[in-house]
Amino acid sequence: MLKKTSIAAALATATAVLLVAGGCATPDTGKTEAAKPAQDASAAKPAQDTPKPKAVDYTAMTPAALAEYLIFESGSYELDQPTQEGTNGRARLVQDEIQKICSLKKGEELSDEARAKVMALAAASIKYPEGGIKLGDWKKGRELAWSGFGYRTAHNPDKHAGREAGGNCYNCHELATDRTGGTIGLTLTGFGKIRGSGPDMLKYAYDMIYNANTYFPCTSMPRMGANGVLNQQQITDIMAYLFDPASPVNK
Amino acid sequence: MFKKALRTLAVTGTAALIMGAQAPEDILDALARKTNNAPYLVQSPQNRMMMPDNPAYDLVEDGERLFKTPRGPKNASLEKCDFGKGPGVLEGAYVELPRYFADAGKVMDLDARLAYCMKTLQGFTDADPAVARKHGSGSDVMKLQTYIAVKSSGMPWNPPLNHPLEKAMRDAGEVMFYRRSGIMDFGCVTCHTKEGARIRASVLPNIHKPDEWTKAISWPAYRISQENVRSSQHRLIECLWQMRYPNMKNGSDASIALLSFWTDAARGAPAILPDLKR
């Protein structure tokens, strides 16, 4: 019994060495060099002659540094996966300044300085239609608001050829009462009826869809305009769905 | 009738021996009472009603046979596989994963550990369908995972954090949970930190509430909308898909870091296995 166990253990250990070596050699972006110091990492710290191979001892890294390593260097994601906007998986994972500031852990609060910075960056990102904000077609807007299609990649990429990407509004917002919307965002039922459709209100709604961080820094609301998910025409179509007295949202 | 019989078999064969025959639906009911009917737990009375006839019990049966049958180039069973509590010990093993395995030199989840044993003990390679086919009720991996996981039903999640690597992976997973990126600015945090919030009609689980979060992480579970038993790894790629993230490789270190954090978040709450979800 004892013999069998130790043979099995020895076998497992031998195979483990092979596996570890194999596992390190295969990540997708030229990390074979980084793999070499891994084997003697436990015995001695690898020489820091190049800036690259520092990341092999997970326990020597801060949680944030390890997270970045796991995302970009460990071969965990398909970083070369093409995206619908013509970039790649890596670009979807690299954070811009607002995303960095807004990745707040539980109990962490935005400083006044960071809050002001996010709001300023957001306001500067907004581009308005030439000739001002005019409501588009609410029926088109309804379609966009209720569509969750678009920009998904992972194991089942959305094919944008032949189908327009939607606004995903219904996932988080209650809109018209004919379908069930989500509650992560506030309810938009009766939006125009309650708020009216004066120029200030139109600008506010446009800004909120384009980049809601302008008013609510680090909101959960995606930057639909600033990130290029929706264009100006699509935003004003969705606005028509929210404001038009004929829209089911206001019935 | 057949399913009923299987279910009885599964329960007596596993939970009954250790936990006094607490069926998954009874674990769920107890949690619902304890949380004063947390919306996430009680959102689907229909699903709750179907739990005694969970199609996942079919996989438990098949998984046990696969586990005990000598297979692969080495013609060995998996009965010597060590899931963290000693070779062949399955009771309570799953609720203590992910954990660090000295033989592999890394932190592994159930999926990774199972693949490791199929390769080392049975001689399969990554290319063999037995190892490579990760998803679907018909896959060996899902049958084996379901069999192994059900032996922890009703037990409190208790992933070890004693080894520095376990702690490092859990902490990196926490950073990744709150990390926002991509064309929609999403992170796990966007959907899973609000109690009772819905995506469309579906109530979302809040990671800060272990008694509801345990149901969220109780995989394998039969997904009615997909007519298949699904794993934690499958849940992960589906979330990433909705988040507009690139594909994540099964068993990757990033996936295990996220699983380490999400399992730690359910610590102390009882696993509901097998579960049945929308």
XYZ file of C-alpha atoms in Angstrom:
529
model
C 0.000 0.000 0.000
C 2.722 2.370 1.054
C 4.832 1.445 -1.955
C 2.012 2.006 -4.372
C 1.318 5.412 -2.932
C 4.914 6.536 -3.115
C 5.230 5.268 -6.678
C 2.118 7.157 -7.613
C 3.410 10.264 -5.883
C 6.766 10.022 -7.622
C 5.043 9.563 -10.939
C 2.775 12.503 -10.283
C 5.704 14.695 -9.326
C 7.646 13.717 -12.436
C 4.686 14.481 -14.618
C 4.081 17.718 -12.765
C 7.545 18.941 -13.664
C 6.826 18.176 -17.302
C 3.473 19.897 -17.069
C 4.825 23.015 -15.417
C 7.552 23.283 -18.019
C 5.076 22.678 -20.808
C 2.573 25.078 -19.321
C 5.081 27.887 -19.195
C 6.342 27.365 -22.700
C 2.989 27.727 -24.390
C 1.512 31.166 -23.572
C 0.559 32.979 -26.690
C 2.739 36.041 -26.873
C 6.437 35.365 -26.831
C 6.685 34.561 -23.150
C 9.006 31.635 -23.629
C 11.911 33.704 -22.352
C 10.057 34.576 -19.201
C 9.460 30.889 -18.562
C 13.108 30.024 -18.127
C 13.798 31.745 -14.819
C 10.635 30.132 -13.443
C 12.375 26.838 -12.843
C 14.965 28.181 -10.453
C 12.687 30.861 -9.026
C 12.254 28.876 -5.816
C 15.997 28.517 -5.292
C 17.124 32.038 -6.045
C 15.611 35.212 -7.342
C 16.024 35.506 -11.113
C 18.525 38.124 -12.204
C 16.874 41.416 -13.069
C 19.021 42.094 -16.130
C 16.018 42.600 -18.409
C 12.814 44.396 -17.417
C 10.587 41.527 -18.587
C 11.037 38.389 -16.490
C 10.013 39.621 -13.067
C 6.610 38.030 -12.923
C 7.137 34.356 -12.293
C 6.799 34.222 -8.497
C 3.144 34.996 -7.929
C 3.626 35.359 -4.188
C 6.225 38.126 -4.611
C 3.775 40.373 -6.452
C 1.137 42.760 -5.173
C -2.445 41.626 -5.903
C -2.768 44.381 -8.509
C 0.499 43.433 -10.210
C -0.453 39.758 -10.205
C -3.863 40.571 -11.689
C -2.184 42.472 -14.531
C 0.251 39.599 -15.035
C -2.535 37.027 -15.112
C -4.537 39.087 -17.593
C -1.760 40.012 -20.005
C 1.179 37.633 -19.508
C -0.085 34.258 -18.307
C -1.748 33.123 -21.510
C -5.149 33.086 -19.794
C -7.027 35.212 -22.335
C -7.075 35.002 -26.106
C -5.479 38.413 -26.437
C -5.274 38.176 -30.217
C -8.979 37.519 -30.627
C -10.340 40.032 -33.157
C -13.017 42.479 -32.041
C -15.870 43.971 -34.051
C -14.315 47.447 -33.818
C -11.136 46.175 -35.481
C -8.939 45.917 -32.391
C -8.133 42.758 -30.430
C -8.827 41.097 -27.112
C -5.882 42.829 -25.516
C -7.390 46.237 -26.312
C -10.607 45.193 -24.559
C -8.620 44.448 -21.399
C -6.318 47.477 -21.310
C -7.839 50.110 -19.040
C -8.124 53.773 -19.954
C -7.841 56.436 -17.270
C -11.512 56.450 -16.293
C -11.615 52.655 -16.040
C -8.511 52.666 -13.856
C -9.899 55.280 -11.496
C -13.308 53.601 -11.420
C -12.159 50.074 -10.494
C -12.968 50.689 -6.848
C -12.868 47.787 -4.432
C -15.433 47.314 -1.678
C -15.150 50.139 0.834
C -12.940 52.262 -1.421
C -14.227 55.727 -2.174
C -13.498 58.119 -4.969
C -11.397 61.063 -3.773
C -12.636 64.558 -4.580
C -9.696 64.976 -6.905
C -10.414 61.729 -8.788
C -14.100 62.608 -8.981
C -13.312 65.962 -10.579
C -10.876 64.345 -12.977
C -13.369 61.713 -14.171
C -16.070 64.349 -14.663
C -13.707 66.594 -16.632
C -12.431 63.755 -18.822
C -16.005 62.663 -19.472
C -17.281 66.133 -20.357
C -14.368 66.609 -22.752
C -15.179 63.333 -24.536
C -18.640 64.333 -25.697
C -19.172 65.286 -29.325
C -22.496 66.850 -30.323
C -24.298 66.547 -33.643
C -23.763 69.434 -36.057
C -26.856 71.610 -35.878
C -27.675 70.584 -32.322
C -29.444 67.669 -30.662
C -32.633 66.694 -32.473
C -34.757 63.700 -31.564
C -34.568 60.876 -34.114
C -36.967 58.024 -34.846
C -38.452 56.466 -31.700
C -39.275 53.214 -33.473
C -35.645 52.822 -34.466
C -34.687 53.833 -30.951
C -36.972 51.200 -29.493
C -35.222 48.511 -31.512
C -31.823 49.707 -30.365
C -32.896 50.049 -26.738
C -34.195 46.489 -26.606
C -31.267 44.904 -28.404
C -28.505 43.273 -26.401
C -26.713 42.188 -29.528
C -23.273 43.378 -30.420
C -19.588 43.487 -29.480
C -19.669 40.206 -27.556
C -16.586 38.125 -28.291
C -15.363 35.289 -26.001
C -16.588 31.869 -27.124
C -19.309 33.120 -29.457
C -18.439 36.389 -31.260
C -21.307 38.565 -32.530
C -21.169 38.987 -36.288
C -22.005 42.594 -37.036
C -22.308 42.008 -40.770
C -26.043 41.816 -41.373
C -27.104 42.888 -37.892
C -26.704 46.214 -36.138
C -25.298 46.292 -32.616
C -27.842 47.457 -30.055
C -27.817 49.746 -27.032
C -28.472 47.141 -24.328
C -30.643 49.684 -22.453
C -33.253 47.114 -21.384
C -30.686 44.953 -19.597
C -30.431 47.537 -16.822
C -33.374 49.934 -17.241
C -37.125 49.595 -17.135
C -38.391 51.321 -20.271
C -41.885 50.830 -21.659
C -44.068 48.510 -19.622
C -44.679 46.089 -22.494
C -41.425 44.267 -21.690
C -39.467 43.653 -18.516
C -36.311 45.705 -18.165
C -33.585 45.414 -15.564
C -33.071 47.377 -12.368
C -29.316 47.951 -12.234
C -29.973 51.434 -13.580
C -32.833 53.702 -12.624
C -36.249 53.286 -14.230
C -36.799 55.259 -17.430
C -40.502 54.536 -17.699
C -42.382 57.748 -18.525
C -39.060 59.545 -19.064
C -40.184 62.393 -21.372
C -43.624 62.660 -19.857
C -42.173 63.289 -16.408
C -39.203 65.465 -17.373
C -40.411 67.342 -20.433
C -38.189 67.804 -23.461
C -36.625 71.239 -23.086
C -33.123 71.833 -24.516
C -31.425 71.321 -21.149
C -33.171 67.989 -20.683
C -32.247 66.884 -24.211
C -28.604 67.787 -23.606
C -28.652 65.974 -20.260
C -30.047 62.789 -21.814
C -27.590 62.972 -24.711
C -24.682 63.416 -22.282
C -25.930 60.564 -20.097
C -25.972 58.144 -23.007
C -22.752 59.478 -24.512
C -20.758 59.546 -21.276
C -22.692 59.446 -18.007
C -19.502 59.977 -16.000
C -19.992 63.658 -16.805
C -22.609 63.813 -14.048
C -22.096 60.542 -12.179
C -18.381 59.769 -11.955
C -17.713 56.028 -11.984
C -21.300 55.153 -12.761
C -22.038 51.587 -13.921
C -23.532 53.057 -17.101
C -21.341 52.275 -20.124
C -19.980 55.226 -22.113
C -22.086 54.422 -25.146
C -20.995 57.397 -27.249
C -17.470 57.915 -25.979
C -16.616 54.209 -26.381
C -18.136 54.062 -29.857
C -20.893 51.547 -29.082
C -23.565 53.958 -30.401
C -23.157 56.735 -32.957
C -24.824 60.157 -32.762
C -27.782 59.097 -34.910
C -28.402 55.999 -32.800
C -28.226 58.066 -29.608
C -30.831 60.517 -30.870
C -33.050 57.615 -32.000
C -32.905 56.158 -28.488
C -33.580 59.632 -27.095
C -36.713 59.803 -29.262
C -37.848 56.534 -27.690
C -37.393 58.196 -24.286
C -38.900 61.621 -25.114
C -41.435 61.243 -27.926
C -45.007 61.512 -26.588
C -45.959 58.759 -29.070
C -43.316 56.375 -27.672
C -44.525 53.485 -25.493
C -42.118 54.749 -22.823
C -44.476 57.693 -22.270
C -47.783 55.852 -22.561
C -39.734 7.062 -12.266
C -36.256 6.266 -13.499
C -35.037 9.736 -12.584
C -36.605 9.471 -9.151
C -34.742 6.248 -8.564
C -31.489 7.822 -9.651
C -32.047 10.764 -7.424
C -32.590 8.546 -4.431
C -29.444 6.691 -5.326
C -27.436 9.855 -5.622
C -28.632 11.263 -2.346
C -28.141 8.077 -0.376
C -24.797 7.518 -2.045
C -23.385 10.898 -1.188
C -24.881 13.517 1.053
C -26.846 11.026 3.103
C -23.764 9.383 4.528
C -22.296 12.613 5.801
C -24.992 15.199 6.033
C -28.074 13.246 6.977
C -29.683 13.191 3.528
C -30.129 16.883 3.028
C -31.363 17.300 -0.524
C -30.197 20.378 -2.470
C -33.734 21.786 -2.487
C -33.821 21.547 1.302
C -30.503 23.400 1.530
C -31.949 26.110 -0.706
C -35.151 26.312 1.328
C -33.162 26.706 4.534
C -31.125 29.525 2.989
C -34.293 31.222 1.783
C -35.701 31.115 5.318
C -32.437 32.360 6.785
C -32.253 35.313 4.370
C -35.927 36.176 4.726
C -36.478 35.118 1.110
C -33.595 36.838 -0.643
C -34.964 37.637 -4.127
C -32.081 35.864 -5.847
C -32.820 32.621 -4.011
C -36.586 32.556 -4.456
C -36.932 34.074 -7.924
C -38.081 30.889 -9.604
C -40.562 28.631 -7.817
C -40.671 26.536 -11.021
C -36.949 25.826 -10.864
C -37.243 25.027 -7.190
C -40.013 22.522 -7.942
C -37.883 20.757 -10.545
C -34.880 20.264 -8.268
C -35.831 16.772 -7.030
C -35.894 15.668 -10.675
C -32.717 17.521 -11.625
C -31.327 16.017 -14.862
C -27.876 16.501 -13.304
C -28.487 13.319 -11.273
C -28.090 11.338 -14.485
C -24.558 12.688 -14.708
C -23.801 11.725 -11.107
C -24.556 8.133 -11.983
C -22.479 8.169 -15.179
C -19.701 10.071 -13.445
C -19.362 7.483 -10.710
C -18.980 4.735 -13.279
C -16.378 6.755 -15.218
C -14.521 7.537 -12.005
C -14.242 3.904 -10.929
C -13.586 2.316 -14.320
C -9.976 1.740 -15.425
C -9.515 3.948 -18.495
C -6.931 5.628 -20.655
C -3.540 4.428 -21.923
C -2.547 3.475 -18.380
C -5.803 1.601 -17.811
C -6.266 3.172 -14.393
C -9.305 4.467 -12.561
C -9.413 7.866 -10.871
C -9.750 6.338 -7.421
C -6.218 7.391 -6.499
C -6.732 10.978 -7.563
C -6.082 13.395 -4.719
C -8.507 16.303 -4.775
C -6.893 17.805 -1.695
C -8.102 15.556 1.096
C -6.065 12.493 0.215
C -6.122 9.995 -2.665
C -9.655 8.967 -3.473
C -11.293 11.134 -0.800
C -14.170 12.960 -2.441
C -16.385 13.832 0.519
C -15.960 17.547 1.153
C -13.159 17.900 -1.402
C -14.968 20.232 -3.796
C -15.911 22.871 -1.205
C -12.191 23.161 -0.427
C -11.204 24.023 -3.995
C -9.426 25.857 -5.512
C -6.385 24.876 -3.480
C -2.623 24.548 -3.877
C -1.349 21.131 -4.982
C 2.309 20.482 -4.232
C 2.615 17.801 -6.922
C 1.525 20.237 -9.623
C 3.080 23.284 -7.970
C 0.016 25.401 -8.548
C -3.468 26.336 -7.419
C -6.122 24.263 -9.163
C -9.899 24.223 -9.371
C -11.944 21.061 -9.804
C -11.681 21.233 -13.575
C -7.904 21.633 -13.567
C -7.366 18.975 -10.914
C -9.532 16.484 -12.748
C -7.623 17.071 -15.979
C -4.355 16.700 -14.070
C -5.384 13.290 -12.704
C -6.739 12.101 -16.041
C -3.370 12.902 -17.554
C -1.047 11.707 -14.794
C -2.965 8.658 -13.554
C -4.778 7.548 -16.684
C -2.316 8.730 -19.309
C -4.724 10.843 -21.314
C -3.341 13.874 -23.137
C -4.837 17.341 -23.518
C -5.888 16.381 -27.031
C -7.929 13.345 -25.973
C -11.675 14.038 -26.071
C -11.970 12.664 -22.528
C -9.941 15.674 -21.352
C -10.515 18.183 -24.148
C -14.316 18.127 -24.215
C -15.052 20.461 -21.333
C -18.697 21.297 -21.821
C -22.063 19.656 -22.274
C -23.938 17.008 -20.290
C -22.534 14.343 -22.590
C -18.892 15.094 -21.813
C -16.838 12.891 -19.500
C -15.539 16.015 -17.755
C -19.018 17.210 -16.777
C -20.095 13.739 -15.648
C -17.020 13.382 -13.475
C -17.239 16.926 -12.099
C -20.879 16.451 -11.172
C -20.186 13.146 -9.420
C -17.300 14.636 -7.448
C -19.007 17.934 -6.607
C -22.222 16.362 -5.315
C -20.168 14.702 -2.586
C -19.782 18.158 -1.034
C -23.452 19.110 -1.127
C -24.610 20.860 2.030
C -21.077 21.442 3.246
C -19.792 24.971 3.829
C -17.458 26.446 1.220
C -14.048 26.493 2.805
C -11.267 27.048 0.260
C -7.887 27.004 2.033
C -5.827 30.193 2.118
C -2.868 28.898 4.114
C -0.464 28.517 1.215
C 0.950 31.834 -0.073
C -0.106 30.932 -3.622
C -3.704 30.358 -2.538
C -3.746 33.767 -0.919
C -2.036 35.413 -3.909
C -4.538 33.933 -6.375
C -7.526 34.881 -4.221
C -6.279 38.453 -3.832
C -5.525 38.834 -7.550
C -9.006 37.463 -8.251
C -10.444 40.169 -6.047
C -8.637 42.843 -8.064
C -9.932 41.288 -11.283
C -13.487 41.199 -9.920
C -13.483 44.970 -9.407
C -11.421 45.762 -12.502
C -13.413 47.487 -15.235
C -12.427 47.462 -18.884
C -13.645 46.956 -22.423
C -16.003 48.739 -24.752
C -18.821 48.628 -22.161
C -16.684 49.477 -19.091
C -17.861 46.316 -17.379
C -16.326 44.391 -14.525
C -17.841 41.566 -12.467
C -18.609 44.329 -9.966
C -21.132 45.899 -12.363
C -23.685 43.127 -11.862
C -22.752 41.339 -8.658
C -22.607 43.868 -5.833
C -26.222 44.979 -5.638
C -28.847 43.064 -3.747
C -31.996 42.139 -5.651
C -30.976 44.001 -8.821
C -32.136 42.477 -12.058
C -30.770 42.073 -15.567
C -34.041 42.070 -17.460
C -36.182 39.650 -15.427
C -33.289 37.763 -13.804
C -32.335 38.610 -10.245
C -28.559 38.839 -9.868
C -26.593 37.393 -6.951
C -24.677 39.765 -4.678
C -21.144 38.609 -3.889
C -21.271 40.334 -0.507
C -24.047 38.025 0.714
C -22.589 34.528 1.205
C -26.021 32.969 1.738
C -27.155 34.001 -1.721
C -23.726 33.927 -3.359
C -23.435 30.219 -2.552
C -26.226 29.468 -5.003
C -24.500 31.577 -7.641
C -21.323 29.498 -7.391
C -22.998 26.122 -6.895
C -21.890 24.487 -10.118
C -22.313 21.976 -11.686
C -25.905 22.954 -12.198
C -28.429 22.047 -14.832
C -29.288 25.126 -16.883
C -32.832 24.931 -18.110
C -32.287 27.545 -20.821
C -29.381 25.531 -22.216
C -30.607 22.004 -21.466
C -27.154 21.095 -20.220
C -25.265 20.691 -16.984
C -22.717 23.496 -16.752
C -19.508 24.105 -14.772
C -17.970 27.101 -12.996
C -15.614 27.551 -15.920
C -18.585 27.715 -18.269
C -20.298 30.345 -16.109
C -17.130 32.372 -16.242
C -16.870 32.477 -20.045
C -20.548 33.330 -20.326
C -20.075 36.302 -18.006
C -16.993 37.385 -19.961
C -18.963 37.109 -23.188
C -21.632 39.456 -21.849
C -18.918 41.753 -20.530
C -17.471 41.978 -24.059
C -14.190 40.438 -22.897
C -12.038 38.138 -25.031
C -12.224 34.409 -24.525
C -10.580 32.971 -21.453
C -8.844 29.642 -21.617
C -10.291 26.808 -19.595
C -8.202 26.189 -16.499
C -6.091 29.312 -17.031
C -4.518 30.979 -14.018
C -6.721 34.054 -14.463
C -9.824 31.852 -14.333
C -8.587 30.108 -11.210
C -7.809 33.440 -9.536
C -11.386 34.561 -10.166
C -12.752 31.238 -8.888
C -10.546 31.513 -5.790
C -12.035 34.899 -4.981
C -15.610 33.938 -5.753
C -15.401 30.746 -3.680
C -13.862 32.620 -0.758
C -16.790 35.053 -0.952
C -19.213 32.196 -0.213
C -17.167 30.923 2.718
C -19.275 29.309 5.399
C -22.449 29.041 3.350
C -23.540 25.534 2.310
C -23.026 24.317 -1.265
C -26.214 23.416 -3.168
C -25.235 20.477 -5.355
C -26.308 19.723 -7.917
C -28.114 22.991 -8.475
C -30.670 23.849 -11.114
C -30.671 27.294 -12.656
C -32.355 29.260 -15.371
